[in-house]
XYZ file of C-alpha atoms in Angstrom:
658
model
C -18.048 -54.879 -8.829
C -20.281 -52.083 -10.253
C -20.153 -51.096 -13.874
C -19.317 -47.394 -13.935
C -21.845 -45.407 -15.940
C -24.653 -47.891 -15.297
C -27.655 -47.233 -13.084
C -27.742 -50.867 -11.955
C -25.404 -53.102 -10.053
C -23.397 -55.430 -12.268
C -22.083 -58.263 -10.095
C -19.270 -60.457 -11.373
C -18.647 -63.999 -10.079
C -15.649 -62.774 -8.079
C -17.301 -59.715 -6.508
C -16.963 -59.617 -2.729
C -20.181 -59.517 -0.722
C -20.756 -56.610 1.606
C -21.004 -57.571 5.248
C -24.582 -58.124 6.440
C -24.419 -55.416 9.041
C -23.392 -52.913 6.401
C -26.401 -53.670 4.196
C -28.831 -53.655 7.143
C -27.479 -50.297 8.289
C -27.893 -48.898 4.831
C -31.467 -50.180 4.495
C -32.346 -48.617 7.822
C -30.983 -45.346 6.568
C -33.133 -45.594 3.440
C -36.259 -46.423 5.491
C -35.771 -43.413 7.651
C -35.284 -41.142 4.666
C -31.778 -40.279 5.663
C -29.979 -41.947 2.735
C -30.816 -41.884 -0.982
C -31.259 -45.246 -2.699
C -28.676 -44.343 -5.304
C -26.002 -44.448 -2.647
C -27.067 -47.717 -1.108
C -24.216 -49.498 -2.832
C -21.244 -47.255 -3.175
C -20.044 -48.791 -6.407
C -23.398 -47.986 -8.148
C -23.020 -44.867 -10.247
C -25.736 -42.415 -11.215
C -26.560 -41.847 -14.907
C -25.043 -38.396 -14.736
C -21.766 -38.376 -12.742
C -21.470 -34.628 -13.018
C -24.547 -34.194 -10.858
C -22.911 -35.968 -7.946
C -21.779 -33.350 -5.521
C -19.039 -33.439 -2.899
C -21.580 -34.690 -0.347
C -22.332 -37.901 -2.281
C -20.556 -39.968 0.403
C -20.661 -39.208 4.089
C -17.737 -39.781 6.420
C -19.234 -43.000 7.890
C -19.873 -44.322 4.407
C -16.310 -43.588 3.357
C -15.077 -45.450 6.435
C -17.257 -48.444 5.532
C -15.923 -48.310 1.959
C -12.357 -48.317 3.334
C -13.086 -51.317 5.557
C -14.638 -53.277 2.691
C -11.764 -52.467 0.372
C -9.187 -53.438 3.021
C -10.913 -56.767 3.626
C -10.916 -57.463 -0.102
C -7.201 -56.725 -0.443
C -6.422 -58.913 2.615
C -8.456 -61.750 1.176
C -6.580 -61.539 -2.135
C -3.150 -61.499 -0.574
C -4.103 -64.327 1.803
C -5.171 -66.476 -1.115
C -1.875 -65.834 -2.942
C 0.582 -66.317 -0.105
C -1.059 -68.587 2.466
C -3.206 -71.131 0.666
C -1.413 -74.568 0.484
C -1.725 -74.738 -3.289
C -0.946 -71.078 -3.939
C 1.887 -71.919 -6.332
C -0.474 -73.969 -8.498
C -3.121 -71.245 -8.231
C -0.647 -68.645 -9.420
C 0.582 -70.833 -12.257
C -3.008 -71.336 -13.382
C -3.933 -67.676 -13.169
C -0.788 -66.116 -14.622
C 0.745 -68.791 -16.773
C -2.389 -70.697 -17.959
C -1.224 -74.193 -17.239
C -2.930 -76.829 -19.418
C -4.963 -78.225 -16.541
C -6.375 -74.821 -15.688
C -7.047 -74.003 -19.313
C -8.976 -77.264 -19.674
C -11.214 -76.377 -16.742
C -11.847 -72.802 -17.845
C -12.728 -73.840 -21.364
C -15.446 -76.235 -20.159
C -18.314 -73.886 -19.580
C -22.089 -74.505 -19.232
C -22.445 -74.922 -23.004
C -19.897 -77.727 -23.284
C -22.211 -80.484 -22.035
C -21.691 -83.197 -19.466
C -19.994 -85.628 -21.862
C -17.366 -83.035 -22.860
C -16.726 -82.189 -19.214
C -16.303 -85.880 -18.369
C -13.855 -86.323 -21.278
C -11.756 -83.402 -20.092
C -11.726 -84.797 -16.596
C -10.444 -88.131 -17.941
C -7.640 -86.336 -19.779
C -6.687 -84.400 -16.673
C -6.641 -87.616 -14.606
C -4.557 -89.354 -17.246
C -2.051 -86.532 -17.221
C -1.856 -86.613 -13.437
C -1.228 -90.377 -13.510
C 1.482 -89.972 -16.125
C 3.219 -87.181 -14.184
C 2.985 -89.285 -11.016
C 4.621 -92.316 -12.716
C 7.359 -90.107 -14.134
C 8.066 -88.609 -10.699
C 8.280 -92.095 -9.166
C 10.778 -93.210 -11.810
C 12.913 -90.116 -11.234
C 12.848 -90.655 -7.465
C 13.850 -94.324 -7.907
C 16.685 -93.344 -10.211
C 17.885 -90.701 -7.731
C 17.848 -93.111 -4.826
C 20.058 -95.531 -6.760
C 22.758 -92.896 -7.367
C 25.835 -92.591 -5.190
C 26.254 -89.488 -3.001
C 29.187 -88.376 -5.176
C 26.994 -88.439 -8.304
C 24.227 -86.477 -6.570
C 26.713 -83.880 -5.328
C 28.154 -83.600 -8.804
C 24.690 -83.018 -10.312
C 24.012 -80.359 -7.727
C 27.328 -78.662 -8.489
C 26.625 -78.804 -12.240
C 23.210 -77.205 -11.648
C 24.870 -74.475 -9.600
C 27.455 -73.882 -12.306
C 24.701 -73.646 -14.915
C 22.836 -71.059 -12.828
C 26.064 -69.113 -12.353
C 26.777 -69.302 -16.064
C 23.272 -68.076 -16.926
C 23.684 -65.117 -14.572
C 27.131 -64.045 -15.726
C 27.673 -60.716 -17.404
C 28.766 -60.099 -20.998
C 32.460 -60.447 -20.055
C 31.925 -63.938 -18.670
C 32.406 -62.752 -15.081
C 30.302 -63.523 -12.046
C 29.153 -61.100 -9.338
C 32.667 -61.147 -7.800
C 34.284 -60.261 -11.141
C 35.690 -63.818 -11.419
C 35.394 -65.934 -14.543
C 32.741 -68.629 -14.383
C 34.476 -71.941 -13.861
C 32.834 -75.288 -14.617
C 33.692 -77.019 -11.334
C 34.619 -80.683 -11.493
C 35.961 -82.475 -8.461
C 39.056 -84.582 -9.188
C 38.935 -88.264 -8.132
C 39.614 -89.436 -4.617
C 38.492 -86.427 -2.563
C 37.065 -88.851 -0.036
C 38.014 -92.474 0.433
C 36.395 -95.613 1.799
C 37.044 -97.790 4.827
C 40.162 -100.017 4.541
C 39.340 -103.711 4.330
C 41.955 -104.705 6.902
C 40.388 -104.448 10.397
C 43.566 -103.285 12.142
C 44.214 -100.594 9.545
C 40.601 -99.499 9.776
C 40.778 -99.211 13.559
C 44.005 -97.174 13.403
C 42.524 -94.874 10.834
C 39.471 -94.370 13.024
C 41.761 -93.548 15.955
C 43.456 -90.805 13.958
C 40.068 -89.347 13.074
C 39.297 -89.281 16.820
C 42.541 -87.381 17.389
C 41.479 -84.829 14.773
C 38.090 -84.477 16.472
C 39.754 -83.848 19.853
C 42.105 -81.256 18.386
C 39.290 -79.526 16.456
C 36.705 -79.632 19.245
C 39.227 -78.165 21.695
C 40.117 -75.347 19.344
C 36.436 -74.651 18.732
C 35.647 -74.654 22.457
C 38.549 -72.531 23.708
C 39.945 -70.526 20.790
C 37.352 -70.250 18.021
C 38.398 -67.526 15.584
C 41.892 -67.182 17.001
C 44.830 -68.322 14.887
C 45.859 -71.170 17.180
C 45.035 -72.794 20.503
C 46.880 -72.887 23.831
C 45.682 -76.339 24.948
C 47.047 -76.229 28.507
C 45.821 -72.753 29.453
C 42.730 -73.258 27.219
C 42.775 -69.963 25.373
C 43.586 -68.494 21.993
C 47.081 -67.916 20.650
C 48.348 -65.895 17.701
C 51.703 -65.585 16.016
C 52.884 -62.325 14.442
C 53.335 -64.287 11.170
C 49.688 -63.607 10.336
C 49.403 -59.962 11.366
C 45.791 -59.284 12.219
C 44.392 -62.030 9.999
C 42.452 -64.469 12.151
C 41.389 -68.106 11.898
C 44.599 -69.833 10.750
C 43.585 -73.140 12.341
C 40.171 -72.985 10.679
C 41.547 -72.410 7.196
C 44.423 -74.850 7.694
C 42.068 -77.605 8.828
C 39.365 -77.239 6.185
C 40.653 -79.907 3.822
C 41.523 -82.348 6.616
C 37.968 -82.096 7.908
C 36.659 -82.735 4.412
C 38.797 -85.766 3.534
C 38.006 -87.287 6.966
C 34.337 -86.718 6.133
C 33.748 -84.544 9.204
C 31.201 -82.564 7.252
C 29.384 -80.971 10.181
C 32.663 -79.442 11.344
C 33.560 -78.521 7.765
C 30.257 -76.640 7.374
C 30.881 -74.726 10.617
C 34.349 -73.774 9.349
C 32.934 -72.750 5.977
C 30.381 -70.520 7.660
C 33.135 -68.817 9.680
C 35.236 -68.249 6.563
C 32.259 -66.742 4.745
C 31.277 -64.388 7.547
C 34.501 -63.622 9.436
C 37.646 -64.195 7.379
C 38.834 -60.645 6.654
C 41.998 -59.542 4.821
C 41.349 -55.802 5.123
C 43.881 -55.396 7.903
C 46.541 -52.758 8.515
C 49.222 -55.196 9.547
C 52.393 -56.874 8.361
C 52.228 -60.553 7.448
C 54.647 -63.269 6.317
C 53.983 -63.671 2.599
C 55.239 -67.262 2.763
C 53.153 -68.367 5.740
C 49.981 -66.655 4.609
C 50.394 -68.180 1.138
C 50.943 -71.800 2.185
C 48.367 -71.814 5.010
C 45.646 -69.401 3.921
C 45.841 -69.308 0.126
C 46.714 -73.005 -0.021
C 44.026 -73.966 2.439
C 41.333 -71.962 0.650
C 42.316 -73.324 -2.782
C 42.254 -76.904 -1.479
C 38.866 -76.397 0.196
C 37.505 -75.055 -3.078
C 38.766 -77.984 -5.160
C 37.426 -80.507 -2.638
C 34.005 -78.979 -2.030
C 33.301 -76.722 -4.990
C 32.120 -73.900 -2.686
C 32.623 -70.528 -4.369
C 33.380 -68.716 -1.119
C 36.793 -70.416 -1.013
C 37.729 -69.419 -4.559
C 36.596 -65.862 -3.912
C 38.582 -65.576 -0.656
C 41.702 -67.189 -2.170
C 41.774 -64.792 -5.101
C 41.095 -61.831 -2.833
C 44.042 -62.719 -0.634
C 46.252 -63.485 -3.620
C 45.622 -59.999 -4.969
C 46.583 -58.593 -1.553
C 49.960 -60.373 -1.800
C 50.888 -59.092 -5.277
C 52.536 -55.832 -4.047
C 55.228 -57.979 -2.399
C 56.719 -58.478 -5.865
C 57.346 -54.725 -6.342
C 61.110 -54.962 -6.105
C 63.783 -54.191 -8.746
C 64.148 -57.889 -9.566
C 60.642 -59.113 -8.933
C 61.906 -61.324 -6.072
C 59.228 -60.728 -3.422
C 59.659 -59.323 0.031
C 59.275 -61.639 3.001
C 56.984 -59.312 4.902
C 54.131 -57.198 3.552
C 51.663 -54.707 4.999
C 48.386 -55.755 3.438
C 46.885 -52.263 3.600
C 49.776 -50.094 2.443
C 51.430 -52.658 0.175
C 54.822 -51.801 1.653
C 57.228 -54.730 1.963
C 60.505 -55.484 3.636
C 62.707 -58.443 4.526
C 63.532 -60.040 7.834
C 66.163 -57.890 9.571
C 68.233 -60.952 10.428
C 68.416 -62.233 6.853
C 71.790 -61.779 5.172
C 72.058 -58.133 4.086
C 68.297 -57.656 3.719
C 67.981 -60.727 1.542
C 64.885 -62.679 0.594
C 64.872 -66.363 1.620
C 64.941 -69.219 -0.884
C 62.251 -71.306 0.846
C 59.939 -68.290 1.033
C 60.114 -66.766 -2.427
C 60.499 -70.263 -3.881
C 57.298 -71.598 -2.292
C 54.653 -69.623 -4.142
C 54.554 -71.406 -7.479
C 51.810 -74.017 -6.954
C 49.333 -71.653 -5.339
C 49.927 -68.779 -7.786
C 49.532 -70.985 -10.860
C 46.116 -72.043 -9.541
C 45.228 -68.441 -8.680
C 45.746 -67.536 -12.337
C 43.546 -70.429 -13.411
C 40.720 -69.555 -11.032
C 40.860 -65.766 -11.421
C 41.636 -65.428 -15.116
C 44.456 -63.110 -14.145
C 47.783 -64.204 -15.691
C 49.752 -61.889 -13.376
C 49.955 -64.508 -10.621
C 51.675 -67.026 -12.935
C 53.883 -64.324 -14.468
C 55.194 -63.314 -11.053
C 56.371 -66.818 -10.091
C 57.750 -67.593 -13.555
C 59.857 -64.461 -13.334
C 61.456 -65.814 -10.147
C 62.805 -68.707 -12.238
C 64.194 -66.316 -14.823
C 66.168 -64.503 -12.114
C 67.492 -67.760 -10.664
C 68.474 -69.169 -14.053
C 70.619 -66.121 -14.795
C 72.692 -66.670 -11.657
C 75.684 -68.910 -11.163
C 75.096 -71.600 -8.594
C 78.044 -72.499 -6.382
C 78.662 -76.180 -7.135
C 75.176 -76.367 -8.549
C 73.624 -75.404 -5.193
C 71.113 -72.669 -4.409
C 72.150 -70.439 -1.499
C 69.395 -69.597 0.994
C 69.722 -65.805 0.571
C 69.092 -63.637 -2.470
C 69.071 -59.824 -2.482
C 65.846 -58.606 -4.159
C 67.431 -55.256 -5.121
C 70.698 -56.386 -6.673
C 69.600 -59.851 -7.769
C 72.772 -61.362 -6.268
C 73.238 -64.159 -3.728
C 73.748 -63.207 -0.139
C 75.600 -65.404 2.332
C 76.517 -68.801 0.846
C 74.502 -70.929 3.206
C 72.764 -73.970 1.677
C 70.183 -76.152 3.428
C 67.562 -78.689 2.467
C 65.985 -77.988 5.850
C 64.908 -74.597 7.176
C 65.384 -71.641 4.775
C 65.726 -73.885 1.720
C 63.513 -76.958 1.973
C 60.264 -76.273 0.105
C 61.989 -74.519 -2.833
C 63.229 -77.930 -4.034
C 59.858 -79.518 -3.257
C 58.046 -76.966 -5.424
C 60.365 -77.480 -8.384
C 59.380 -81.146 -8.506
C 55.701 -80.560 -7.734
C 55.400 -77.784 -10.315
C 56.386 -80.315 -12.939
C 53.967 -82.908 -11.584
C 51.114 -80.408 -11.193
C 51.559 -79.293 -14.815
C 50.800 -82.891 -15.880
C 54.563 -83.253 -16.451
C 54.665 -80.493 -19.066
C 56.792 -78.015 -17.089
C 60.143 -79.171 -18.420
C 62.012 -76.211 -16.906
C 60.839 -77.104 -13.409
C 61.789 -80.739 -13.961
C 65.312 -79.929 -15.049
C 65.867 -77.495 -12.191
C 64.748 -80.141 -9.679
C 66.858 -83.051 -10.903
C 69.926 -80.852 -11.366
C 69.527 -79.516 -7.811
C 68.998 -83.032 -6.415
C 72.203 -84.197 -8.042
C 74.103 -81.271 -6.476
C 72.563 -82.040 -3.069
C 73.570 -85.715 -3.265
C 77.100 -84.838 -4.313
C 77.762 -82.017 -1.836
C 75.422 -82.501 1.155
C 74.503 -86.206 1.546
C 76.740 -88.186 3.867
C 76.741 -91.488 5.789
C 77.512 -91.841 9.464
C 79.964 -94.430 10.796
C 77.024 -96.734 11.561
C 75.553 -96.319 8.064
C 72.849 -93.674 8.609
C 72.355 -91.436 5.557
C 71.794 -87.776 6.348
C 71.730 -84.422 4.589
C 74.155 -81.916 6.096
C 74.153 -78.121 5.752
C 76.691 -76.205 3.658
C 78.177 -72.957 4.875
C 80.688 -71.278 2.621
C 82.076 -74.604 1.443
C 82.171 -76.191 4.913
C 79.724 -78.866 6.035
C 77.829 -78.702 9.309
C 76.869 -82.286 10.127
C 73.400 -81.421 11.365
C 70.046 -82.496 9.985
C 66.813 -80.707 10.926
C 63.420 -82.238 11.463
C 62.294 -80.080 8.536
C 64.857 -81.861 6.300
C 63.117 -85.172 6.913
C 60.520 -84.252 4.278
C 63.211 -84.988 1.703
C 62.704 -88.759 1.930
C 59.164 -88.328 0.669
C 60.195 -85.796 -1.971
C 62.880 -88.035 -3.404
C 60.478 -90.993 -3.505
C 57.862 -88.868 -5.252
C 60.362 -87.816 -7.915
C 62.108 -91.150 -8.403
C 59.728 -92.336 -11.118
C 60.485 -89.260 -13.250
C 64.267 -89.611 -12.945
C 66.294 -91.229 -15.770
C 65.565 -94.937 -15.706
C 69.033 -95.825 -14.441
C 68.547 -93.538 -11.387
C 65.012 -94.451 -10.297
C 66.055 -97.384 -8.142
C 68.941 -95.431 -6.643
C 66.700 -92.526 -5.646
C 64.196 -94.877 -4.012
C 67.109 -96.297 -1.953
C 68.143 -92.795 -0.901
C 64.547 -92.018 0.113
C 64.357 -95.211 2.208
C 67.643 -94.438 3.924
C 66.571 -90.956 4.849
C 63.288 -92.335 6.226
C 65.276 -94.757 8.388
C 67.550 -92.009 9.693
C 64.570 -89.839 10.649
C 62.909 -92.808 12.373
C 66.110 -93.285 14.360
C 65.945 -89.653 15.506
C 62.567 -90.526 17.067
C 63.451 -93.882 18.541
C 66.580 -92.490 20.274
C 64.610 -90.059 22.441
C 62.904 -90.767 25.752
C 59.461 -89.814 24.479
C 59.817 -91.437 21.008
C 59.201 -88.076 19.320
C 61.878 -86.418 17.240
C 63.926 -83.307 18.121
C 63.971 -80.129 16.059
C 67.480 -80.988 14.874
C 69.979 -83.802 15.404
C 73.692 -84.146 14.801
C 76.326 -86.534 13.506
C 79.513 -85.395 15.147
C 81.433 -85.832 18.377
C 80.600 -89.498 18.479
C 76.793 -89.014 18.445
C 74.394 -89.979 15.667
C 70.830 -88.793 15.126
C 70.731 -87.123 18.573
C 70.225 -83.464 19.510
C 73.178 -82.183 21.507
C 72.040 -78.607 22.078
C 69.203 -77.647 24.387
C 67.592 -75.329 21.837
C 67.288 -78.263 19.404
C 65.521 -80.739 21.693
C 61.976 -79.499 21.320
C 59.136 -81.050 19.340
C 56.325 -78.814 18.073
C 54.000 -81.445 16.494
C 55.869 -81.282 13.178
C 54.724 -83.456 10.241
C 57.825 -84.022 8.067
C 58.751 -87.514 9.342
C 55.143 -88.719 9.054
C 54.992 -87.165 5.582
C 57.946 -89.292 4.441
C 56.353 -92.419 5.968
C 53.190 -91.737 3.969
C 55.008 -91.364 0.661
C 57.180 -94.426 1.305
C 54.108 -96.528 2.113
C 52.354 -95.405 -1.094
C 55.358 -96.322 -3.259
C 56.553 -99.481 -1.538
C 53.734 -100.832 0.676
C 56.402 -101.900 3.090
C 54.428 -102.439 6.361
C 57.221 -100.939 8.504
C 56.178 -97.449 7.469
C 52.710 -97.987 8.892
C 54.248 -99.432 12.059
C 56.542 -96.419 12.411
C 53.549 -94.130 11.905
C 51.591 -95.972 14.577
C 54.527 -95.568 16.987
C 54.262 -91.806 16.465
C 50.484 -91.953 17.088
C 51.021 -93.709 20.403
C 53.676 -91.183 21.446
C 51.429 -88.235 20.541
C 48.574 -89.700 22.522
C 50.737 -90.468 25.553
C 52.834 -87.296 25.737
C 51.212 -84.515 23.710
C 47.495 -84.998 24.370
C 46.064 -82.865 27.136
C 42.509 -82.094 28.135
C 42.403 -78.997 25.954
C 43.985 -80.413 22.801
C 47.555 -81.363 21.785
C 50.674 -79.550 22.879
C 54.287 -79.435 21.763
C 57.091 -80.554 24.091
C 60.162 -78.599 25.203
C 62.546 -81.556 25.625
C 61.963 -84.956 24.033
C 64.856 -86.454 25.984
C 63.263 -85.740 29.389
C 61.415 -88.588 31.026
C 58.249 -86.539 31.577
C 56.927 -84.031 29.031
C 57.111 -80.277 29.631
C 54.390 -78.855 27.362
C 54.951 -75.646 25.370
C 51.186 -74.919 25.412
C 50.728 -74.440 21.648
C 48.637 -76.521 19.272
C 50.095 -75.520 15.918
C 47.683 -75.112 13.023
C 49.881 -77.403 10.927
C 49.206 -80.250 13.345
C 45.657 -80.372 11.961
C 46.661 -79.447 8.422
C 49.632 -81.792 8.009
C 50.508 -84.217 10.788
C 47.041 -85.674 11.258
C 46.264 -85.592 7.542
C 49.433 -87.529 6.637
C 48.730 -90.017 9.388
C 45.199 -90.517 8.124
C 46.410 -91.031 4.547
C 49.114 -93.442 5.767
C 46.297 -95.726 6.911
C 44.048 -95.064 3.891
C 43.963 -96.822 0.536
C 46.017 -95.444 -2.334
C 42.927 -94.156 -4.206
C 42.296 -91.589 -1.480
C 43.846 -88.421 -2.939
C 45.825 -90.416 -5.554
C 49.114 -88.858 -6.627
C 48.260 -88.877 -10.339
C 45.420 -86.440 -9.672
C 46.567 -84.437 -6.660
C 49.745 -82.614 -5.549
C 50.226 -81.482 -1.937
C 51.537 -78.017 -1.238
C 54.111 -77.679 1.518
C 51.320 -77.317 4.118
C 49.777 -80.609 2.918
C 46.916 -78.861 1.096
C 46.023 -81.001 -1.926
C 45.816 -79.174 -5.253
C 44.662 -80.858 -8.483
C 46.931 -81.631 -11.415
C 46.324 -79.160 -14.224
C 45.679 -81.646 -17.017
C 47.255 -80.992 -20.373
C 45.071 -81.040 -23.466
C 46.697 -83.899 -25.413
C 44.808 -83.053 -28.612
C 46.181 -79.508 -28.809
C 49.709 -79.046 -27.422
C 49.499 -75.259 -27.831
C 46.275 -74.956 -25.867
C 46.698 -73.812 -22.236
C 46.238 -76.454 -19.570
C 42.838 -76.758 -17.919
C 42.293 -77.358 -14.267
C 41.026 -80.893 -14.007
């Protein structure tokens, strides 16, 4: 560079050299008398700058100047961004790392011995850093994948915490949560070879179902496996991807992480709730909200928490009724709700408004918004003010008047998961929700007294109650009750625990009979105990099988609590029947008549087949420490949610998500 105001050239060590051709051209110009010496080097200034006129630089000289300056800038940027050690260069230049400072301080006056001493110190530091890095690498290699993942998640949480705003919210206006995965999110191979092989087979079934959906119906809600195209129910309005969201946790617990990552990417980029369409609040809650919550708790990925809270907020207008009992159907854009036109006098349905509690309690925890929990707790207040006929909960409740509709009681369709969520709300609260516990055991006693019966051959079943009269019919959906009763038996009064386990085992046997008495060894939608028949469907519209999970669910719970090998055998019978009769080239299909000798496929692969049926089968052949019941509670779509652990040191302190 030239020192401005000096008549000579002052060159610094970093000054760029002019190209040779430029200097030669300039010298030629001087020799010919065409160019003054003062302008030989453009950065050399004259003693009196005011005497320099507008013709000091000619056009060609300005062009040369521009070229030189451009080359210099290019050289600088190249050094910064493209040299292999540019990061170290930058740290030395801008942040004065010790090594760089050592080198710059050793100038020509420091002497050879001082320079050698500094070099030794630098080498010693390099050796020390190298040894430290080797120790850290060795320590890392010895850690289990779970520990490494946890460290990564903790680092992410720290970064998120550092970047939060003054209100403790992140970029999505959600509170920063210190994520900690509960135990048992993934399991290990069973030691028994036969069990291990069967578990592997079920994972292969999941892969066939998933790969077929991905190939033929990616982004649609469900798959038509025979016609190999997408399928969508009006339950979800214009929301897409039900199978993707429903299958997320199954993919994760089966350690199908490549498929899980593809599903996660779709959720992040394509799952959209900004739709002008009417949806089923119940179905969207258990499948989408439940699936997203579970995926978050298993993986720790923030996209799932964000999407779950976003959808939960979209569902809140459903509660805008005089009583706070939510509508069954809701337009997500307008917030206008209504009930099913066929429901008794415009009533809301027990199994729908009563199956929001688990998800909404977690939404409050993850969003910091207490409104979700308040909405579902208010439902209990309304129910507790009402008289229950013979201690039973009718399936219909008018959201305007707050009175019961038609006195129809069922532990199957229209009622089932209400009772399930009373028990699981208590368990999920770390057994601190005493109100939920009392409501469950009182209801179970009323069900046993008024609805449970035995057939002439000794099969226990749960009938339906209509205005005081029993209909001796039991639905496939009702078969979940065996697992529910087994799950709650330990919390019953000590003199009733054994009795409830016996009831659970009897219901499991009855439901197994409903399978074994069909031609295809798959159970009908409903079966009857009248007219001399037992555990057999007598009506054509009750003979179908749509890949339902409830019987498998009960087998899984009974295995966990008893380890009676018959439950695994019964589950394996179902696997063989599914493979033989439901598997097609394009996935798995339901069957129109399980009593026919050859299957007539309905051409629908339900999303709950991946969410529930295959997950419960997989867990049936897994060890008990895979999603252990003392840490996880399953929602009614088999999405595992963590127990909200109570702070034992401070009973008044709110529970924390484990």
